[in-house]
Structure formats: structure tokens, C-alpha cells
Short mmCIF file of C-alpha atoms in Angstrom, two decimals:
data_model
loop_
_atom_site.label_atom_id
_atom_site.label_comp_id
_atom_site.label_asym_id
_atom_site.label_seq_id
_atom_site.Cartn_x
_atom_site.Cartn_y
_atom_site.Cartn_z
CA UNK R 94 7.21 -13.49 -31.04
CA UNK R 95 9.42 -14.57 -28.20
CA UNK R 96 12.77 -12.06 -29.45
CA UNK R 97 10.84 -9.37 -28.27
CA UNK R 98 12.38 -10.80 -24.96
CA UNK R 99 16.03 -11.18 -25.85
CA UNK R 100 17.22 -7.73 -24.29
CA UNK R 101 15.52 -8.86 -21.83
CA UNK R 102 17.31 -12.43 -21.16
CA UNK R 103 20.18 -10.53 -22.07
CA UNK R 104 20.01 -8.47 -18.78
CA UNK R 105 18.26 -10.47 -16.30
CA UNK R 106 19.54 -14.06 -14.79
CA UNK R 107 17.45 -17.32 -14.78
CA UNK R 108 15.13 -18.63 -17.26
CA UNK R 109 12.35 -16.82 -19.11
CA UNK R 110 9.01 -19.44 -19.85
CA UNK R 111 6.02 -18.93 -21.76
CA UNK R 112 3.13 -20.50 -21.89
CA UNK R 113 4.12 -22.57 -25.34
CA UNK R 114 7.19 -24.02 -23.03
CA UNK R 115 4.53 -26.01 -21.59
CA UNK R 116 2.14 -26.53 -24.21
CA UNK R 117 2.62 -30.49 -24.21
CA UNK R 118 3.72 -31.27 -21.09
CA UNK R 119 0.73 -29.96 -19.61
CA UNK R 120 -1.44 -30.98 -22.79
CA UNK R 121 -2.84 -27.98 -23.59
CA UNK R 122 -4.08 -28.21 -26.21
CA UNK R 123 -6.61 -30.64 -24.66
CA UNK R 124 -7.83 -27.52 -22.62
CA UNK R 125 -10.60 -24.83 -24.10
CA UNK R 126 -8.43 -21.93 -24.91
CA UNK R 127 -11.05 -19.70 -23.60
CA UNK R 128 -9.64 -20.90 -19.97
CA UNK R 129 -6.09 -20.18 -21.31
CA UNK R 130 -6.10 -16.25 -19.73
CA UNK R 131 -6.82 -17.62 -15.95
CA UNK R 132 -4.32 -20.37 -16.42
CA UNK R 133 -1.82 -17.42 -16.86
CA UNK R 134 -3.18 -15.07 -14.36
CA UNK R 135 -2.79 -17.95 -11.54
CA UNK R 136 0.63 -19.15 -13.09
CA UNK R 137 2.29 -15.35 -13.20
CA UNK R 138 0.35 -15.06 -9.77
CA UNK R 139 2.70 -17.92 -8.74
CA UNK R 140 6.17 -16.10 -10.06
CA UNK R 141 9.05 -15.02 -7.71
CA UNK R 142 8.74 -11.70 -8.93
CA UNK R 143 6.03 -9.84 -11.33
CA UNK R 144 6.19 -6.29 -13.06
CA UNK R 145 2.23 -5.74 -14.44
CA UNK R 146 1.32 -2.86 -16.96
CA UNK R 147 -0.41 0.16 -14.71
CA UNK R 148 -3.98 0.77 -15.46
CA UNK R 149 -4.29 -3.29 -16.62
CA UNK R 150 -7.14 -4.79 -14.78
CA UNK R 151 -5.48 -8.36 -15.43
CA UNK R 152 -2.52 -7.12 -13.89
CA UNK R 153 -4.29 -5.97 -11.14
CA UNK R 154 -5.78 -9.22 -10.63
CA UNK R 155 -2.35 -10.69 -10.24
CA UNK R 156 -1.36 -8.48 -7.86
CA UNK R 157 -3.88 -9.25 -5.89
CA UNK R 158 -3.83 -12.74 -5.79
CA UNK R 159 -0.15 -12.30 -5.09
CA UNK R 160 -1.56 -10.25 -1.90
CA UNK R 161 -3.95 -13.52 -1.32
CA UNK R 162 -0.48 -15.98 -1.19
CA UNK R 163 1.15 -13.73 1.26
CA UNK R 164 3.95 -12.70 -1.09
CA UNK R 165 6.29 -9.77 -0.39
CA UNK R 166 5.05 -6.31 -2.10
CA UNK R 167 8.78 -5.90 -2.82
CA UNK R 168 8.88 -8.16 -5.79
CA UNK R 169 5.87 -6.99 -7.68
CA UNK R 170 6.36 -3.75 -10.01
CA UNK R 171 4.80 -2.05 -12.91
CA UNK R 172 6.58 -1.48 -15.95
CA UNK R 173 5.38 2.26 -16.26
CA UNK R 174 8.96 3.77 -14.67
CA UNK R 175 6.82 6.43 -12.65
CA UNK R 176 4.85 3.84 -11.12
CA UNK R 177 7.49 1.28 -11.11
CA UNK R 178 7.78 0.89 -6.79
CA UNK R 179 4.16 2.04 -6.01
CA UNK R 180 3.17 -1.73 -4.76
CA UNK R 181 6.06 -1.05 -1.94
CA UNK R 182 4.93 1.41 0.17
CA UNK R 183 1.21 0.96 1.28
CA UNK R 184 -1.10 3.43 0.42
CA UNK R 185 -4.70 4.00 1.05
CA UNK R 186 -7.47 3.36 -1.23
CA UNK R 187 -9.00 6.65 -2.65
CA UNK R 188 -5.16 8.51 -2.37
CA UNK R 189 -4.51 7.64 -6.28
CA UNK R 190 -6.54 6.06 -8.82
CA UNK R 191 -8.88 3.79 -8.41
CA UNK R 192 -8.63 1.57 -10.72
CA UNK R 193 -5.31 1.77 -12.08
CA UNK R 194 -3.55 -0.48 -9.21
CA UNK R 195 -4.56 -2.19 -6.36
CA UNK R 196 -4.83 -2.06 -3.06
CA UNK R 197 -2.87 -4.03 -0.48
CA UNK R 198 -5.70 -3.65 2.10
CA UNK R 199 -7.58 -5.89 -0.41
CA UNK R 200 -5.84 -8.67 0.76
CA UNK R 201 -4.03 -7.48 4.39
CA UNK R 202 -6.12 -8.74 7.58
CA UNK R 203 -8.38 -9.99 4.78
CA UNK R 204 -9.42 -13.11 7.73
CA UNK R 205 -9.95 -10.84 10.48
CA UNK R 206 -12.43 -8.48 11.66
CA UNK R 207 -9.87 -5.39 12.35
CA UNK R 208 -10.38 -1.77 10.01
CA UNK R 209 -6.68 -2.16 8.23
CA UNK R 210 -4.76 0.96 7.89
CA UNK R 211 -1.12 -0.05 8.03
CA UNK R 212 0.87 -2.76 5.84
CA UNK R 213 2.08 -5.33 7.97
CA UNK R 214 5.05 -6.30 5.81
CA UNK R 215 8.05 -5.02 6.93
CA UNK R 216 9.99 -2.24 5.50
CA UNK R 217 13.21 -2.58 3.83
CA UNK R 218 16.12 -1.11 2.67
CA UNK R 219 15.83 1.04 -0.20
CA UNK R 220 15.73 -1.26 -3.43
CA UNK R 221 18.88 -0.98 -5.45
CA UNK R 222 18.14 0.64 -8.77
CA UNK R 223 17.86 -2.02 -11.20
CA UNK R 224 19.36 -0.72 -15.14
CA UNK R 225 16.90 -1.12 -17.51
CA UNK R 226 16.33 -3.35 -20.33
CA UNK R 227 17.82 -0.42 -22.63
CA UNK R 228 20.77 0.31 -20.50
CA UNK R 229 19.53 3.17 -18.82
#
């Protein structure tokens, strides 16, 4: 039920799509629907920003192919608040769960042959706090 998003478009600029937007231009239907979750994954992969769900290992997925494209850490967030800016400052693997996000050395100096310990991306200024979808 797409009005689950209309606080949402309410708040936020620029055009909200789902997957039924493209239904017939990309013919679908003529697809299995069992190959209809990686068609997502690689599309929301794809997106200028993303915001995941913490502990979601399709989420994580994302995030990591995100990591694979080279895109900035600074536009990918979870929507738990707590964990909302975790992807922006790098952390190592075994200093917080597991398997509840991932890792950017997953994906940074992934070609090379150098131990990664550091994030190579930049940092930058503190984010602006964004108001939530409930006016908060």
C-alpha cells in the first residue's frame, strides 16, 4: 500500500518509485518473480541515497554492494534512529555486531593486497540533522 509513503513524499523532495512504476515498461511480468528480490537489491543498490532496516541481512547486502560501486558512506543510513549514521564513520569488524551491519572493509582496498584499517573516504562536515518523517 503505497500511502504508507505519503508523510514521507510529504517531507522529502524528488520522486518516490516502486517497483510497480516499472512493472510494464520493463515487462515484468515476463520475469519469474522468484528473481524479483535481486532485481530490487541491485536497483536500491543503484539509489542516490539508501536508509536499510539494522539487523536486515538484505539491507546489508545493499550496503555492500553500494561499498562495491564506490558510493559515499554518507548517503546510506538505517532507519533505527540509534543506528541511523553508523555507515559514516568506519569501524572495525568485531567492535559491534556482527551481523547486524556491515563492514566497509568488505569492500575498501577490496583489489589490493594491503591489511585495511582506515576508510579512505574522506571525512565531512557534520551532517545536518534531517526532521523526521513525524516532525520530530
Amino acid at each position: 500500500n503505497a500511502t504508507f509513503f505519503d508523510d514521507f513524499r510529504r517531507k522529502h523532495s524528488g520522486p518516490l518509485r516502486f517497483f510497480d512504476d516499472f512493472r510494464e515498461l520493463a515487462d515484468l511480468d515476463s520475469i519469474d518473480s522468484t528473481l524479483y528480490g535481486m532485481i530490487e537489491t541491485v536497483v536500491s543498490s543503484r539509489g542516490s541515497v539508501f536508509a536499510g532496516t539494522w539487523f536486515s541481512t538484505f539491507s546489508g547486502y545493499i550496503v555492500r554492494l553500494r561499498g562495491y560501486y564506490g558510493m559515499s558512506k554518507y548517503f546510506t543510513y538505517y532507519s533505527w534512529l540509534d543506528r541511523k549514521f553508523f555507515m559514516h564513520e568506519w569501524m572495525n569488524v568485531g567492535s559491534g555486531s556482527l551481523f547486524a551491519r556491515e563492514y566497509p572493509v568488505a569492500w575498501t582496498g577490496i583489489d589490493g593486497d594491503k591489511f585495511v584499517d582506515n576508510d579512505s573516504e574522506k571525512p565531512r562536515k557534520k551532517a545536518r540533522e534531517v526532521v523526521s518523517v513525524d516532525g520530530g
